[in-house]
Coordinates of N, CA and C and ligand atoms in Angstrom, one line a residue:
A24 N 91.9 -58.4 -19.8 CA 92.1 -57.0 -20.2 C 93.3 -56.8 -21.1
L25 N 93.2 -55.8 -21.9 CA 94.4 -55.3 -22.6 C 95.4 -54.4 -22.0
M26 N 96.5 -54.2 -22.5 CA 97.5 -53.3 -22.0 C 98.2 -52.4 -23.0
I27 N 98.6 -51.3 -22.6 CA 99.4 -50.5 -23.7 C 100.8 -50.5 -23.3
T28 N 101.6 -50.9 -24.3 CA 103.0 -50.9 -24.0 C 103.8 -49.6 -24.2
D29 N 105.1 -49.5 -23.9 CA 105.8 -48.2 -24.0 C 106.0 -47.9 -25.3
E30 N 105.5 -48.5 -26.4 CA 105.7 -48.1 -27.7 C 104.7 -47.0 -28.1
C31 N 103.9 -46.8 -27.2 CA 102.7 -45.9 -27.5 C 103.2 -44.5 -27.8
I32 N 102.7 -44.0 -28.8 CA 103.2 -42.6 -29.3 C 102.3 -41.4 -28.9
N33 N 101.3 -41.7 -27.9 CA 100.4 -40.8 -27.3 C 99.5 -39.9 -28.5
C34 N 99.0 -40.8 -29.4 CA 98.4 -40.3 -30.5 C 96.9 -39.9 -30.2
D35 N 96.5 -40.6 -29.1 CA 95.0 -40.3 -28.7 C 94.0 -40.8 -29.5
V36 N 94.3 -41.7 -30.4 CA 93.3 -42.2 -31.3 C 92.4 -43.4 -30.6
C37 N 92.9 -44.0 -29.7 CA 92.1 -45.1 -29.0 C 91.2 -44.7 -28.0
E38 N 91.5 -43.6 -27.2 CA 90.8 -43.3 -26.2 C 89.2 -43.1 -26.5
P39 N 89.0 -42.2 -27.6 CA 87.4 -42.0 -27.9 C 86.7 -43.4 -28.5
E40 N 87.6 -44.4 -28.8 CA 87.0 -45.6 -29.4 C 86.5 -46.5 -28.3
C41 N 87.0 -46.4 -27.1 CA 86.7 -47.3 -26.0 C 85.4 -47.3 -25.5
P42 N 84.4 -48.3 -25.7 CA 83.1 -48.2 -25.2 C 82.9 -48.1 -23.7
N43 N 84.0 -48.5 -23.0 CA 83.9 -48.6 -21.5 C 84.6 -47.4 -20.8
G44 N 85.2 -46.5 -21.6 CA 85.9 -45.3 -21.0 C 87.1 -45.8 -20.1
A45 N 87.7 -47.0 -20.6 CA 88.7 -47.6 -19.8 C 90.1 -46.9 -20.1
I46 N 90.2 -46.2 -21.3 CA 91.6 -45.6 -21.6 C 91.7 -44.2 -21.3
S47 N 92.8 -43.9 -20.7 CA 93.1 -42.5 -20.3 C 94.5 -42.1 -20.5
Q48 N 94.8 -40.8 -20.5 CA 96.2 -40.3 -20.7 C 96.8 -40.5 -19.3
G49 N 98.0 -41.3 -19.3 CA 98.7 -41.6 -17.9 C 99.9 -40.5 -18.0
P50 N 100.7 -40.5 -16.9 CA 101.8 -39.5 -16.8 C 102.8 -39.6 -18.1
E51 N 103.1 -40.7 -18.7 CA 103.8 -40.8 -19.9 C 103.1 -41.3 -21.2
I52 N 102.5 -42.4 -21.0 CA 101.6 -42.9 -22.2 C 100.2 -43.2 -21.8
Y53 N 99.5 -43.6 -22.8 CA 98.1 -43.9 -22.4 C 98.1 -45.1 -21.7
V54 N 97.1 -45.2 -20.7 CA 96.8 -46.5 -19.9 C 95.5 -47.0 -20.0
I55 N 95.4 -48.2 -19.9 CA 94.1 -49.0 -19.7 C 93.8 -49.4 -18.4
D56 N 92.6 -49.0 -17.7 CA 92.1 -49.4 -16.5 C 91.6 -50.9 -16.6
P57 N 92.3 -51.8 -16.1 CA 91.9 -53.2 -16.4 C 90.4 -53.6 -15.8
S58 N 90.1 -52.7 -14.7 CA 88.8 -53.0 -14.0 C 87.6 -52.6 -15.1
L59 N 88.0 -51.9 -16.1 CA 86.9 -51.3 -17.0 C 87.1 -51.9 -18.5
C60 N 88.3 -52.6 -18.9 CA 88.4 -53.3 -20.0 C 87.7 -54.6 -20.2
T61 N 86.8 -54.7 -21.0 CA 86.2 -56.0 -21.2 C 86.7 -56.6 -22.5
E62 N 87.8 -56.1 -23.0 CA 88.1 -56.6 -24.4 C 87.0 -56.2 -25.3
C63 N 86.3 -55.5 -25.1 CA 85.1 -54.9 -26.0 C 84.1 -55.9 -25.9
V64 N 84.2 -57.0 -25.1 CA 83.1 -58.1 -25.0 C 81.8 -57.1 -24.3
G65 N 80.5 -57.5 -25.2 CA 79.4 -56.8 -24.8 C 79.0 -55.6 -25.7
H66 N 80.1 -55.1 -26.3 CA 80.0 -54.0 -27.3 C 80.5 -54.3 -28.8
Y67 N 81.5 -54.9 -29.0 CA 82.0 -55.2 -30.4 C 82.7 -56.7 -30.4
N68 N 82.8 -57.1 -31.6 CA 83.5 -58.5 -31.7 C 85.1 -58.5 -31.7
E69 N 85.5 -57.1 -31.9 CA 86.9 -57.0 -31.9 C 87.4 -55.8 -30.9
P70 N 88.5 -55.9 -30.2 CA 89.0 -54.9 -29.4 C 89.1 -53.6 -30.2
Q71 N 88.3 -52.5 -29.9 CA 88.4 -51.4 -30.9 C 89.6 -50.6 -30.8
C72 N 90.2 -50.5 -29.6 CA 91.6 -49.9 -29.5 C 92.5 -50.5 -30.4
Q73 N 92.7 -51.9 -30.3 CA 93.6 -52.6 -31.0 C 93.5 -52.3 -32.7
Q74 N 92.1 -52.1 -32.9 CA 91.9 -51.9 -34.5 C 92.3 -50.6 -34.9
V75 N 92.4 -49.5 -34.1 CA 92.8 -48.2 -34.5 C 94.3 -47.8 -34.2
C76 N 94.8 -48.5 -33.2 CA 96.3 -48.1 -32.8 C 97.3 -48.2 -34.0
P77 N 97.9 -47.1 -34.3 CA 98.7 -47.1 -35.6 C 100.0 -47.8 -35.4
V78 N 100.4 -47.9 -34.1 CA 101.7 -48.6 -33.9 C 101.5 -50.0 -33.3
D79 N 100.3 -50.5 -33.2 CA 100.1 -51.8 -32.6 C 100.6 -52.2 -31.3
C80 N 100.4 -51.4 -30.3 CA 101.0 -51.3 -29.0 C 100.0 -51.9 -27.9
I81 N 98.9 -52.5 -28.4 CA 98.0 -52.9 -27.4 C 97.6 -54.3 -27.3
P82 N 98.5 -55.0 -26.7 CA 98.3 -56.4 -26.5 C 97.6 -56.9 -25.4
L83 N 97.3 -58.2 -25.4 CA 96.6 -58.8 -24.1 C 97.6 -58.7 -22.9
D84 N 97.1 -58.3 -21.8 CA 97.9 -58.3 -20.7 C 98.1 -59.7 -20.1
P85 N 99.4 -60.1 -20.2 CA 99.4 -61.5 -19.6 C 99.1 -61.7 -18.2
E86 N 99.2 -60.8 -17.4 CA 99.0 -60.9 -15.9 C 97.4 -60.8 -15.8
R87 N 96.6 -60.4 -16.8 CA 95.2 -60.4 -16.6 C 94.4 -61.2 -17.7
K88 N 94.7 -62.3 -17.7 CA 93.9 -63.1 -18.7 C 92.5 -63.5 -18.0
E89 N 91.6 -63.3 -18.9 CA 90.3 -63.5 -18.5 C 89.4 -64.4 -19.5
T90 N 88.4 -65.4 -19.0 CA 87.7 -66.0 -20.0 C 86.7 -65.1 -20.5
Q91 N 85.9 -65.6 -21.8 CA 84.8 -64.8 -22.2 C 83.8 -64.6 -21.3
E92 N 83.5 -65.6 -20.3 CA 82.5 -65.5 -19.3 C 83.0 -64.5 -18.3
E93 N 84.1 -64.3 -18.0 CA 84.5 -63.3 -16.9 C 84.4 -62.0 -17.4
L94 N 84.8 -61.9 -18.8 CA 84.7 -60.4 -19.5 C 83.3 -60.2 -19.7
Q95 N 82.2 -61.1 -19.9 CA 80.9 -60.9 -19.9 C 80.4 -60.3 -18.6
Q96 N 80.9 -61.0 -17.5 CA 80.5 -60.6 -16.1 C 80.8 -59.2 -15.9
K97 N 81.9 -59.0 -16.4 CA 82.4 -57.5 -16.0 C 81.8 -56.5 -16.8
Y98 N 81.5 -56.8 -18.0 CA 80.5 -55.9 -18.8 C 79.3 -55.7 -18.1
L99 N 78.5 -56.9 -17.6 CA 77.2 -56.6 -16.9 C 77.4 -55.7 -15.6
R100 N 78.5 -56.0 -14.9 CA 78.8 -55.2 -13.7 C 78.8 -53.8 -14.0
I101 N 79.7 -53.4 -15.1 CA 80.0 -51.9 -15.6 C 78.7 -51.4 -16.1
S102 N 77.8 -52.2 -16.7 CA 76.7 -51.6 -17.5 C 75.6 -51.4 -16.2
A103 N 75.8 -52.1 -15.2 CA 74.6 -52.0 -14.1 C 74.9 -50.7 -13.3
T104 N 76.2 -50.3 -13.2 CA 76.6 -49.1 -12.5 C 76.8 -47.7 -13.1
A105 N 76.7 -47.9 -14.5 CA 76.9 -46.8 -15.5 C 75.7 -45.9 -15.5
Ligands
LIG223 FE1 88.3 -50.4 -24.2 FE2 87.8 -52.4 -25.7 FE3 90.2 -51.4 -25.7 FE4 89.3 -52.7 -23.6 S1 89.7 -53.6 -25.6 S2 90.5 -50.8 -23.7 S3 87.2 -52.1 -23.6 S4 88.5 -50.5 -26.6
LIG224 FE1 99.0 -44.9 -27.7 FE2 98.1 -46.7 -29.6 FE3 96.5 -45.2 -28.0 FE4 97.8 -43.9 -29.9 S1 96.3 -45.5 -30.3 S2 97.4 -43.4 -27.9 S3 99.7 -45.2 -29.9 S4 97.9 -46.8 -27.4

């Protein structure tokens, strides 16, 4: 999963781009729900939020590294319940 750092300027550009609805406005900055972020696997070749963020504050979450396989599984789980 990706994460949003405190460099976030609350511009709201990323939220509508997420195909999994993983991004929302938190108490101070935008946040990513790691249980919903597939790094865009299943939808796009590139993480869409990273593509649009004007301040480049959406890195890979080092605490939540996942393989392509795991991301694909998560995508399948999410689409089954959606
Ligand atoms: Fe959503 Fe994709 Fe960004 Fe994850 S990488 S938060 S799935 S847009
Ligand atoms: Fe924050 Fe970047 Fe999303 Fe804008 S696009 S709300 S700066 S994370």
